[in-house]
CSV table of C-alpha atoms in Angstrom, one decimal:
chain,number,residue,atom,x,y,z
I,1,MET,CA,108.0,93.2,112.4
I,2,ASN,CA,110.1,91.4,109.8
I,3,LYS,CA,111.6,92.8,106.6
I,4,ARG,CA,108.8,91.5,104.4
I,5,GLU,CA,106.2,93.2,106.6
I,6,ILE,CA,108.1,96.5,106.5
I,7,ALA,CA,108.3,96.2,102.7
I,8,ASN,CA,104.6,95.9,102.4
I,9,TYR,CA,104.2,99.4,104.0
I,10,ILE,CA,106.5,101.1,101.5
I,11,GLU,CA,105.5,102.8,98.2
I,12,TYR,CA,108.9,103.5,96.7
I,13,THR,CA,108.6,107.0,95.1
I,14,ASN,CA,110.6,109.0,92.5
I,15,LEU,CA,108.7,112.0,91.3
I,16,ALA,CA,111.8,114.2,90.8
I,17,PRO,CA,111.8,116.4,87.7
I,18,SER,CA,115.3,115.1,86.8
I,19,VAL,CA,114.3,111.4,86.7
I,20,THR,CA,115.4,109.4,83.7
I,21,LYS,CA,114.3,106.0,82.2
I,22,GLN,CA,117.4,104.5,83.8
I,23,ASP,CA,116.1,105.7,87.2
I,24,ILE,CA,112.7,104.2,86.5
I,25,ALA,CA,114.2,100.9,85.6
I,26,LYS,CA,116.3,100.9,88.7
I,27,ILE,CA,113.4,101.8,91.1
I,28,CYS,CA,111.3,99.0,89.5
I,29,GLU,CA,114.1,96.5,89.8
I,30,ASP,CA,114.9,97.4,93.4
I,31,ALA,CA,111.2,97.4,94.4
I,32,THR,CA,110.8,93.9,92.9
I,33,LYS,CA,113.9,92.6,94.5
I,34,ASN,CA,112.8,93.8,97.9
I,35,ASN,CA,109.1,92.9,97.6
I,36,LEU,CA,108.0,96.5,98.2
I,37,ARG,CA,104.3,97.2,98.0
I,38,ALA,CA,104.4,99.7,95.1
I,39,VAL,CA,106.4,102.1,93.0
I,40,TYR,CA,105.2,105.6,92.2
I,41,VAL,CA,106.4,107.5,89.1
I,42,ASN,CA,105.4,110.6,87.2
I,43,PRO,CA,102.7,110.1,84.6
I,44,LYS,CA,105.2,110.5,81.8
I,45,TYR,CA,106.9,107.2,82.9
I,46,VAL,CA,103.8,105.1,83.7
I,47,GLU,CA,103.9,103.1,80.4
I,48,TYR,CA,107.7,102.5,80.7
I,49,ALA,CA,107.5,101.5,84.4
I,50,ARG,CA,104.6,99.1,83.5
I,51,MET,CA,106.9,97.5,80.9
I,52,CYS,CA,109.8,97.2,83.4
I,53,LEU,CA,107.7,95.6,86.0
I,54,ASP,CA,106.0,93.2,83.6
I,55,ASP,CA,109.5,92.2,82.2
I,56,LEU,CA,110.6,91.4,85.7
I,57,GLY,CA,107.5,89.3,86.4
I,58,SER,CA,106.9,91.7,89.3
I,59,LYS,CA,103.9,91.7,91.7
I,60,VAL,CA,104.8,95.3,92.8
I,61,LYS,CA,101.9,97.7,92.3
I,62,LEU,CA,102.4,100.7,90.0
I,63,GLY,CA,101.1,104.1,91.0
I,64,THR,CA,101.2,107.6,89.7
I,65,VAL,CA,100.0,111.1,90.6
I,66,VAL,CA,97.2,113.3,89.2
I,67,GLY,CA,97.2,117.1,89.7
I,68,TYR,CA,100.6,116.9,91.3
I,69,PRO,CA,102.0,118.8,93.2
I,70,LEU,CA,99.6,121.7,93.7
I,71,GLY,CA,96.2,120.2,93.0
I,72,GLU,CA,94.9,123.3,91.2
I,73,ASN,CA,94.3,121.8,87.7
I,74,THR,CA,90.7,121.7,86.5
I,75,GLN,CA,88.6,118.7,87.2
I,76,GLU,CA,88.6,117.9,83.5
I,77,ILE,CA,92.4,117.9,83.3
I,78,LYS,CA,92.6,115.7,86.4
I,79,ALA,CA,90.1,113.2,84.9
I,80,MET,CA,92.0,113.2,81.6
I,81,GLU,CA,95.3,112.5,83.4
I,82,ALA,CA,93.7,109.7,85.3
I,83,VAL,CA,92.3,108.0,82.2
I,84,MET,CA,95.6,108.3,80.4
I,85,ALA,CA,97.4,106.8,83.4
I,86,LYS,CA,95.0,103.9,83.6
I,87,GLU,CA,95.3,103.2,79.9
I,88,ALA,CA,99.1,103.2,80.3
I,89,GLY,CA,98.9,100.5,82.9
I,90,VAL,CA,98.7,102.1,86.3
I,91,ASP,CA,97.3,100.2,89.3
I,92,GLU,CA,96.6,103.0,91.7
I,93,ILE,CA,96.3,106.8,91.5
I,94,ASP,CA,97.1,109.5,94.0
I,95,ILE,CA,95.1,112.7,93.2
I,96,VAL,CA,96.1,116.0,94.8
I,97,VAL,CA,92.8,117.9,95.6
I,98,SER,CA,92.3,121.6,95.4
I,99,THR,CA,93.5,123.4,98.5
I,100,SER,CA,91.6,126.6,97.5
I,101,ALA,CA,88.4,124.6,97.4
I,102,ILE,CA,89.0,123.3,100.9
I,103,LEU,CA,89.9,126.8,102.2
I,104,THR,CA,86.7,128.3,100.8
I,105,GLY,CA,84.5,125.5,102.1
I,106,ASN,CA,83.6,124.1,98.7
I,107,TYR,CA,83.6,120.5,99.6
I,108,GLU,CA,81.1,119.7,96.8
I,109,TYR,CA,83.9,120.6,94.4
I,110,ILE,CA,86.2,118.2,96.3
I,111,TYR,CA,83.6,115.5,96.1
I,112,GLU,CA,83.1,116.1,92.3
I,113,GLU,CA,86.8,116.0,91.4
I,114,VAL,CA,87.5,112.8,93.3
I,115,ARG,CA,84.3,111.2,92.1
I,116,ARG,CA,85.2,111.9,88.5
I,117,VAL,CA,88.6,110.1,88.9
I,118,VAL,CA,87.0,107.2,90.7
I,119,ASP,CA,84.3,106.7,88.0
I,120,CYS,CA,86.6,107.0,85.0
I,121,THR,CA,89.4,104.7,86.3
I,122,GLU,CA,87.8,102.1,88.6
I,123,CYS,CA,91.1,101.7,90.4
I,124,PRO,CA,92.0,102.5,94.0
I,125,ILE,CA,92.2,106.2,94.5
I,126,LYS,CA,94.3,107.9,97.2
I,127,VAL,CA,93.5,111.6,98.0
I,128,VAL,CA,96.4,113.8,98.7
I,129,TYR,CA,96.2,117.1,100.6
I,130,ASN,CA,98.6,119.5,102.3
I,131,PRO,CA,98.0,119.3,106.1
I,132,HIS,CA,100.0,122.5,106.8
I,133,LEU,CA,97.6,124.7,104.9
I,134,ILE,CA,94.2,123.6,106.4
I,135,SER,CA,92.7,123.3,109.8
I,136,GLU,CA,91.7,120.1,111.7
I,137,GLU,CA,88.1,121.0,111.1
I,138,GLN,CA,88.7,121.4,107.4
I,139,THR,CA,90.5,118.1,107.3
I,140,GLU,CA,87.5,116.4,108.9
I,141,ARG,CA,85.2,117.9,106.3
I,142,LEU,CA,87.7,116.8,103.6
I,143,CYS,CA,87.6,113.3,104.9
I,144,GLU,CA,83.8,113.2,104.8
I,145,ALA,CA,83.7,114.4,101.2
I,146,ILE,CA,86.2,112.0,99.8
I,147,ILE,CA,84.8,109.0,101.7
I,148,GLU,CA,81.5,109.8,100.1
I,149,ALA,CA,83.2,110.1,96.7
I,150,GLY,CA,84.6,106.6,96.9
I,151,ALA,CA,88.3,107.2,97.7
I,152,LYS,CA,90.2,104.3,99.4
I,153,TYR,CA,93.0,106.3,101.1
I,154,ILE,CA,93.7,109.7,102.4
I,155,CYS,CA,97.4,110.8,101.9
I,156,VAL,CA,98.8,113.1,104.5
I,157,SER,CA,101.0,115.6,102.5
I,158,THR,CA,102.2,115.8,98.9
I,159,GLY,CA,105.8,115.2,99.9
I,160,TYR,CA,106.7,118.2,97.7
I,161,GLY,CA,109.1,120.7,99.1
I,162,ASP,CA,108.7,121.2,102.8
I,163,ASP,CA,105.2,119.6,102.8
I,164,GLU,CA,105.9,116.6,105.1
I,165,PRO,CA,103.6,115.5,107.9
I,166,THR,CA,104.2,115.3,111.6
I,167,GLN,CA,103.2,112.2,113.5
I,168,GLU,CA,100.6,114.3,115.2
I,169,MET,CA,99.0,115.1,111.8
I,170,ILE,CA,99.1,111.4,110.8
I,171,LYS,CA,97.4,110.3,114.1
I,172,SER,CA,94.8,113.0,113.8
I,173,VAL,CA,93.6,112.0,110.4
I,174,ALA,CA,93.9,108.3,111.2
I,175,ASP,CA,91.5,108.9,114.1
I,176,MET,CA,89.1,110.7,111.8
I,177,VAL,CA,88.9,107.9,109.2
I,178,ALA,CA,89.4,104.9,111.5
I,179,GLY,CA,87.6,101.8,110.2
I,180,VAL,CA,86.5,103.5,107.0
I,181,MET,CA,89.6,104.5,105.1
I,182,GLU,CA,93.3,103.8,105.1
I,183,VAL,CA,96.0,106.5,105.6
I,184,LYS,CA,99.1,107.0,103.5
I,185,ALA,CA,101.9,109.3,104.7
I,186,ASN,CA,104.2,110.9,102.1
I,187,ILE,CA,107.4,111.4,104.1
I,188,ASN,CA,111.1,110.7,103.7
I,189,VAL,CA,111.7,108.7,106.9
I,190,ASP,CA,115.4,108.5,107.7
I,191,THR,CA,115.4,105.5,110.1
I,192,VAL,CA,113.5,102.3,110.8
I,193,SER,CA,112.6,103.8,114.1
I,194,ASP,CA,111.0,106.8,112.3
I,195,LEU,CA,109.1,104.4,110.1
I,196,TYR,CA,107.7,102.5,113.1
I,197,ASP,CA,106.7,105.7,114.7
I,198,ASN,CA,104.7,106.8,111.6
I,199,ILE,CA,103.1,103.3,111.4
I,200,CYS,CA,102.1,103.5,115.1
I,201,ALA,CA,100.6,106.9,114.4
I,202,GLY,CA,98.2,105.3,112.0
I,203,ALA,CA,99.9,105.2,108.6
I,204,THR,CA,99.2,102.0,106.7
I,205,LYS,CA,101.3,103.0,103.7
I,206,ILE,CA,104.4,105.1,103.5
I,207,GLY,CA,105.3,107.0,100.3
I,208,THR,CA,109.1,107.6,100.4
I,209,THR,CA,112.3,107.9,98.4
I,210,THR,CA,114.3,106.3,101.2
I,211,ALA,CA,113.1,102.7,100.8
I,212,LEU,CA,116.5,101.1,100.2
I,213,LYS,CA,118.1,103.0,103.1
I,214,LEU,CA,115.4,101.8,105.4
I,215,LEU,CA,115.7,98.2,104.3
I,216,GLU,CA,119.5,98.2,104.5
I,217,GLU,CA,119.3,99.6,108.1
I,218,PHE,CA,116.9,96.9,109.0
I,219,SER,CA,119.1,94.1,107.5
I,220,ASN,CA,122.2,95.5,109.3
I,221,LYS,CA,120.5,95.3,112.6
I,222,LYS,CA,119.9,91.6,112.3
């Protein structure tokens, strides 16, 4: 796998509460320079990031989050967030679904909240869940609901706090959705070897803050 192929897996993410416009400009510049697949920013900065990427003539996709990080906003608020993000220039949206709905078996609610965002944005939707809080059976039911709702990806973990997936979690959900939906892993991989391992487990996209570290390591190995 060459550097360009690695870059196409990476969605360079900065959702820190302390992020500034200077940080957003830097992440957009670095992603463009390194041909990364996407940058992900907080909703507040979507419009500014769109301007930065356009000024650079960048082909990098712009993504943001809805219902982040807990997923317990109402469906109406999530839909409103999604519409505002789309109007501000986002290309893709990651929606954190309600863990409480999953735990109580309310998969109709999950279907409805994802479907609302799909219908009101018409852009690729990635569904984010916390794999540490639900069972394998519940994960399978979740996958069924969001596939029916029209989501394009399932995202293993929010990447918030200690919520990072294991390779076993990634492989399990990848097996569940094989041939139907892609898998994104939100994880701060520390080495290129770790990145390869997560890709081999089934992740087709990696959301991470460590993009530059990974690419620098890859270049130094050449």
